Amino acid sequence: MTPANIPVQRPVDARLLAIDADGAISHLRRGAFASQLRPGDLVVANDAATIPASLVGEHQRTGAQVEARLAGRASLAFKDVTFSAVLFGEGDHRTPTELRAPPPEVRAGDRLVLGPLTACVEAVLGHPRFVRLAFQGDAAAVWAGIAAHGRPVQYAYMAQALALWDVWTPIAGPPAAFEPPSAGFAIDWAMLGEIRWQGAGFATLTHAAGLSSTGDPALDARLPLPEAYRIPAATARAIHRAWARGGRIVAVGTTVTRALEHAAALHGQVAAGEGLADQRLGPATPLWVVDAILSGTHAPGDSHHDLLGAFTDAEALGQADAELEARGYRTHEFGDSVLIWRRPSEARARRAAA
Amino acid sequence: MSVHVQTPQTPLRVAVTGGTSGLGLALVRAFVGRGAKVAFVARTAGAVAAVAAETGAVGIVGDVARKDDIHRIALQVTAALGGLDVLINNASDLGPVPLALLADTDCEDVERALQTNLLGPFRLSKALLGALAGAAREGRGGVIVNISSDAAVTPYETWGAYGASKAALRHLSQIWDAELAGEGVRVLSLDPGDMDTPMHAAAIPGADRTASQRPEEAAEGVIAATLSALPAPEAMSP
């Protein structure tokens, strides 16, 4: 596939590869997404705004330059300003992450001075580049500092540096994500009207989408990290209403799938409230809530691609991978989309009947 | 008038731009006094800190006329309030001071008035629309209030930069209100009337200050109109 290297969220020629419940593949304009819905269906998207999670500064004990990329948080609470973070050494995003200089050796108790912010290293988390940072000062000042000094996490394949508005989806709400929930780039306000016009519904949850890659194989093997999420009461109600009408649940992105399936595994139903999604989704994962996923295009081998295996079989995915390649679909955050309907599941049918 | 508090656990979440003087300050004080969670925006760090200390509201330093500040402001608003029910775009720029004929007005003064009075409210509303629509889906409603002026309707001589920018803002509000009906988000253009504020004094230096209403009185009218655009508490989902 071709890397999409310009930050246009909704190019007019954006495409959508659809895999139906029988594994059949079709090629659509991405704008035709709403036409794939039936009355009673519910589309659920992640409304997390993207935090400018890349903070450059100095490791106080050695004076060495360091970049901290915020990667996770135990909750979505305003006052929770303790983050896990991946550290990088000298250089910037124009160097591919796997070629970046290593960060200085960091120990618990060290301090990082990141522009107007000071962060204390509370712990090194099983890898010399992965730490827990407690930001000093009151929460409002810490968020103001992140807003003023932070830059969005950048990608070496992009032609220009990304600004904050490039990485917020049109429906972005509370700052919670560390990289954009980029499947949501496909959604615009006109599409929300088309979804309603189809007789389908639209709901949101907030999920702290984490880093997609660190350039370090040992760290990448730990992705995705646990991600905090919040399901509003209105969204839980909308899901139960859709089920009562025989509607299907369409997740916009892997993050929504992870949150809804985590909530269902925890509670046996989709309950409103906060949680910390720590499971991995893959070919063997039963899907209790989500019937289809609208996602970016992903290459075989990355964790997002593994997740798509929960929806359809390896044969259909392999055929889709070949068609994405052959037909020149664009990949990465600003690329084209796929819509995959899950295969019928006997376990799920039994559960629905129960 | 009683405060529109949905439940004791979920007070109304309000953001006000231009919150350190005039109508904006009166709105911050009045909403805080009614139990709302309030964040306000203004350019001067010292004034922001003073109003935050006085009212307990969350102060955000930023300039809505600057494109680079918009998402930084939006991020701090939704982080602090956990979402947003009401955005009041109050910060305004008068254009040239003293007021001048359009033919004597610098282009830069017109640009600044448009940046502050039109593009700023457009950009900030757009950046916060996801949060406001989310509040509407949760049954809380979502309201954008754009502070207008009779100069938006009546072509007063020497008010060209200000009047043209406010006329455009009023038109934008009406179009956006119609477009967002399906999302449950309202966009209001409210004229608070003449007030005894620093901006009014700059526009009309010799004016009789007692002839204008106090900003506190004007704030009451803005709050009443805002609350009436939100769903009635009994209509809300539990």
PDB file of N, CA, C and O in Angstrom, chain A residues 17 44 100 115 136 139 141 153 156 167 181 210 246 275 286 299 301 314 317 338 349:
ATOM      1  N   LEU A  17     -12.764  -0.494   1.565  1.00  0.00           N
ATOM      2  CA  LEU A  17     -12.865  -1.902   1.192  1.00  0.00           C
ATOM      3  C   LEU A  17     -13.777  -2.569   2.219  1.00  0.00           C
ATOM      4  O   LEU A  17     -13.506  -2.503   3.413  1.00  0.00           O
ATOM      5  N   VAL A  44     -20.761   3.432  16.745  1.00  0.00           N
ATOM      6  CA  VAL A  44     -20.133   3.942  17.963  1.00  0.00           C
ATOM      7  C   VAL A  44     -18.717   4.395  17.636  1.00  0.00           C
ATOM      8  O   VAL A  44     -17.926   3.627  17.078  1.00  0.00           O
ATOM      9  N   ARG A 100      16.431   6.140  16.186  1.00  0.00           N
ATOM     10  CA  ARG A 100      16.702   7.245  17.108  1.00  0.00           C
ATOM     11  C   ARG A 100      17.745   6.856  18.150  1.00  0.00           C
ATOM     12  O   ARG A 100      17.862   5.706  18.562  1.00  0.00           O
ATOM     13  N   GLY A 115      10.079  21.770  29.016  1.00  0.00           N
ATOM     14  CA  GLY A 115       9.501  23.106  28.865  1.00  0.00           C
ATOM     15  C   GLY A 115       9.074  23.628  30.229  1.00  0.00           C
ATOM     16  O   GLY A 115       9.854  23.602  31.188  1.00  0.00           O
ATOM     17  N   GLN A 136       4.573  17.480  38.268  1.00  0.00           N
ATOM     18  CA  GLN A 136       4.525  18.269  39.499  1.00  0.00           C
ATOM     19  C   GLN A 136       3.626  19.493  39.294  1.00  0.00           C
ATOM     20  O   GLN A 136       3.597  20.075  38.216  1.00  0.00           O
ATOM     21  N   ALA A 139      -3.241  20.252  38.711  1.00  0.00           N
ATOM     22  CA  ALA A 139      -3.645  19.633  37.448  1.00  0.00           C
ATOM     23  C   ALA A 139      -3.857  20.670  36.352  1.00  0.00           C
ATOM     24  O   ALA A 139      -3.464  20.458  35.206  1.00  0.00           O
ATOM     25  N   ALA A 141      -2.432  23.509  35.902  1.00  0.00           N
ATOM     26  CA  ALA A 141      -1.144  23.997  35.404  1.00  0.00           C
ATOM     27  C   ALA A 141      -0.461  22.937  34.538  1.00  0.00           C
ATOM     28  O   ALA A 141       0.208  23.263  33.545  1.00  0.00           O
ATOM     29  N   VAL A 153       2.395  13.552  18.560  1.00  0.00           N
ATOM     30  CA  VAL A 153       3.353  12.533  18.143  1.00  0.00           C
ATOM     31  C   VAL A 153       3.429  12.582  16.618  1.00  0.00           C
ATOM     32  O   VAL A 153       2.416  12.619  15.933  1.00  0.00           O
ATOM     33  N   ALA A 156       7.456   9.703  10.780  1.00  0.00           N
ATOM     34  CA  ALA A 156       8.555   9.993   9.852  1.00  0.00           C
ATOM     35  C   ALA A 156       8.080  10.023   8.399  1.00  0.00           C
ATOM     36  O   ALA A 156       8.672  10.709   7.569  1.00  0.00           O
ATOM     37  N   VAL A 167      -4.658  16.214  14.048  1.00  0.00           N
ATOM     38  CA  VAL A 167      -4.819  14.916  14.716  1.00  0.00           C
ATOM     39  C   VAL A 167      -6.079  14.842  15.572  1.00  0.00           C
ATOM     40  O   VAL A 167      -6.288  13.868  16.279  1.00  0.00           O
ATOM     41  N   PRO A 181      -7.319   8.580  17.386  1.00  0.00           N
ATOM     42  CA  PRO A 181      -8.177   7.445  17.026  1.00  0.00           C
ATOM     43  C   PRO A 181      -8.575   7.629  15.577  1.00  0.00           C
ATOM     44  O   PRO A 181      -9.655   8.106  15.253  1.00  0.00           O
ATOM     45  N   GLY A 210      -3.571   4.578  22.621  1.00  0.00           N
ATOM     46  CA  GLY A 210      -2.160   4.725  22.989  1.00  0.00           C
ATOM     47  C   GLY A 210      -1.253   4.764  21.784  1.00  0.00           C
ATOM     48  O   GLY A 210      -1.701   4.923  20.639  1.00  0.00           O
ATOM     49  N   GLY A 246     -32.960  -5.459  17.026  1.00  0.00           N
ATOM     50  CA  GLY A 246     -32.268  -6.333  16.083  1.00  0.00           C
ATOM     51  C   GLY A 246     -31.191  -5.625  15.295  1.00  0.00           C
ATOM     52  O   GLY A 246     -30.751  -6.109  14.250  1.00  0.00           O
ATOM     53  N   GLY A 275     -13.428   2.204  32.679  1.00  0.00           N
ATOM     54  CA  GLY A 275     -12.708   0.948  32.781  1.00  0.00           C
ATOM     55  C   GLY A 275     -11.295   1.106  32.254  1.00  0.00           C
ATOM     56  O   GLY A 275     -10.920   2.180  31.752  1.00  0.00           O
ATOM     57  N   PRO A 286     -13.721 -14.068  20.951  1.00  0.00           N
ATOM     58  CA  PRO A 286     -15.139 -13.948  20.599  1.00  0.00           C
ATOM     59  C   PRO A 286     -15.595 -12.500  20.752  1.00  0.00           C
ATOM     60  O   PRO A 286     -15.148 -11.795  21.656  1.00  0.00           O
ATOM     61  N   ALA A 299      -1.371  -3.237   7.868  1.00  0.00           N
ATOM     62  CA  ALA A 299      -0.539  -4.254   7.226  1.00  0.00           C
ATOM     63  C   ALA A 299      -0.483  -5.495   8.109  1.00  0.00           C
ATOM     64  O   ALA A 299      -0.554  -5.402   9.335  1.00  0.00           O
ATOM     65  N   GLY A 301       0.723  -8.283  10.479  1.00  0.00           N
ATOM     66  CA  GLY A 301       1.787  -8.279  11.471  1.00  0.00           C
ATOM     67  C   GLY A 301       1.615  -7.228  12.542  1.00  0.00           C
ATOM     68  O   GLY A 301       2.150  -7.373  13.639  1.00  0.00           O
ATOM     69  N   ALA A 314      -8.819 -15.826   8.209  1.00  0.00           N
ATOM     70  CA  ALA A 314      -7.517 -15.503   7.633  1.00  0.00           C
ATOM     71  C   ALA A 314      -7.583 -15.454   6.112  1.00  0.00           C
ATOM     72  O   ALA A 314      -6.905 -14.655   5.468  1.00  0.00           O
ATOM     73  N   LEU A 317      -9.144 -12.125   5.074  1.00  0.00           N
ATOM     74  CA  LEU A 317      -8.199 -11.042   5.370  1.00  0.00           C
ATOM     75  C   LEU A 317      -7.034 -11.056   4.385  1.00  0.00           C
ATOM     76  O   LEU A 317      -6.589 -10.005   3.922  1.00  0.00           O
ATOM     77  N   VAL A 338     -11.279   0.310   5.866  1.00  0.00           N
ATOM     78  CA  VAL A 338     -11.920  -0.991   5.634  1.00  0.00           C
ATOM     79  C   VAL A 338     -13.149  -1.085   6.551  1.00  0.00           C
ATOM     80  O   VAL A 338     -13.176  -0.487   7.629  1.00  0.00           O
ATOM     81  N   ALA A 349     -24.972 -16.497  18.821  1.00  0.00           N
ATOM     82  CA  ALA A 349     -26.379 -16.768  18.557  1.00  0.00           C
ATOM     83  C   ALA A 349     -27.031 -17.397  19.783  1.00  0.00           C
ATOM     84  O   ALA A 349     -28.150 -17.045  20.157  1.00  0.00           O
TER      85      ALA A 349
END
